[in-house]
Amino acid sequence: MEKINDLSTPCFILDPKELERSVRGFQEALNSKFGNSIVGYSVKTNSVPFCLKCAGKLGAYAEVVSSDEYELALACGFSKGNIIYNGPLKSKETFIDAILHGAIVNIETKRELSWLKELPHDKKYNVGLRVNINISHVSPEDADGENDNSRFGFSDETEELKDALSFIKQIDNVELAGLHIHRTTHSRSVRFYKKSIEYACQTIKKYGLSINYLDVGGGFFGIFPNKPTYQQYSDAFYEVLSKFEMQNLCVIVEPGNALVASCFSFISEVIDVKHVEKELWFITTNGSRNDIDPFFKKSTYLCETVDYNKNRDIAKEQIVSGCTCLEYDRMHTLKDKPLLSVGDRIVYNNVGAYTMCLSPMFIRYIPNIYVKNEDSFELIREKWTAQEHIVKNKFK
Ligand SMILES: *Cc1c(COP(=O)(O)O)cnc(C)c1O
């Protein structure tokens, strides 16, 4: 077995079995309740082509939120009919193309409504509409402050939803096929989905809509003990939908975090140990907070040191830091732990969501990615060098 210690650092490691477990887990939970359901893979959360390909093979749809992501999903083997197209950054060309070829397209902006006029009149085309969800209005228990209102979707608290619905209704070759209600709450609670789905059902009733799908969005927990499971989310969807006799709708989920966080680890290596005060050491690693916490918000990491020889002096305080020239590039502090030394490797687990897709090209370019096979590691993305950095630049 090739060992983690043999890989060149820094690098990410993908465990494809873990991705499979997540995708199948959500699919099975939905299948146990619904005749018709779709698991969409949120491409923005982790857009590594190898992952997109794996998710597609498992039957997941690609949930994309820009024309670039639409092109990426196609390049990674998704058929247009297996794409869910959301967000404000659709191009007119890909918006029309997606609708013509049977993608699930959830309208987000008024310019998309106007583009509908350009569809051919040969047959009826399906579209969905994103509904604006204010978390504290829909589920006060999940209220979390000033971002509870939403920049997305058409609001039923003003005239916008009503107007969008009547606009679609008067276009004779377009049919409203579904509603989209994505919100990620801080709590990721089952209760929130009950409330937001109830709100959707009431909206469907209020406007007498005859639709085929409800896209409940993403925002779910994945692997943590004592947190809701895919099955509990699915049971909750069913409970509310059946109360409104809408359990025959196709239920769509678009998990990001819940599918990809747990299938990636990051490995960095200690490159220097600095003793700066009597009781304080800085451990410089070749990883960076940019690699594993690009929002600079995490306070703890699921991390471990590989092959760590414990017969070492105990250090009162070690601040494990990154490789950038930013003073605040500090990951975590070890208190009263054996002193790390050059060459030690640190593995950070559960770092697949909103990490590599958000890492800047800062100081060191994007690192290697290996996939973990039965008894070896295979390089699936080679580190970018200055050569990749200058591709498409013009300079003399
Ligand atoms: C970001 C996003 C998701 C995924 O959200 P998670 O919280 O990572 O599950 C799903 N749908 C849409 C529309 C999104 O923008």
Short mmCIF file of C-alpha atoms in Angstrom, two decimals, residues 95 274 391:
data_model
loop_
_atom_site.label_atom_id
_atom_site.label_comp_id
_atom_site.label_asym_id
_atom_site.label_seq_id
_atom_site.Cartn_x
_atom_site.Cartn_y
_atom_site.Cartn_z
CA PHE A 95 -30.46 29.40 -20.92
CA LYS A 274 10.22 28.50 15.14
CA VAL A 391 -1.87 30.20 -20.22
#
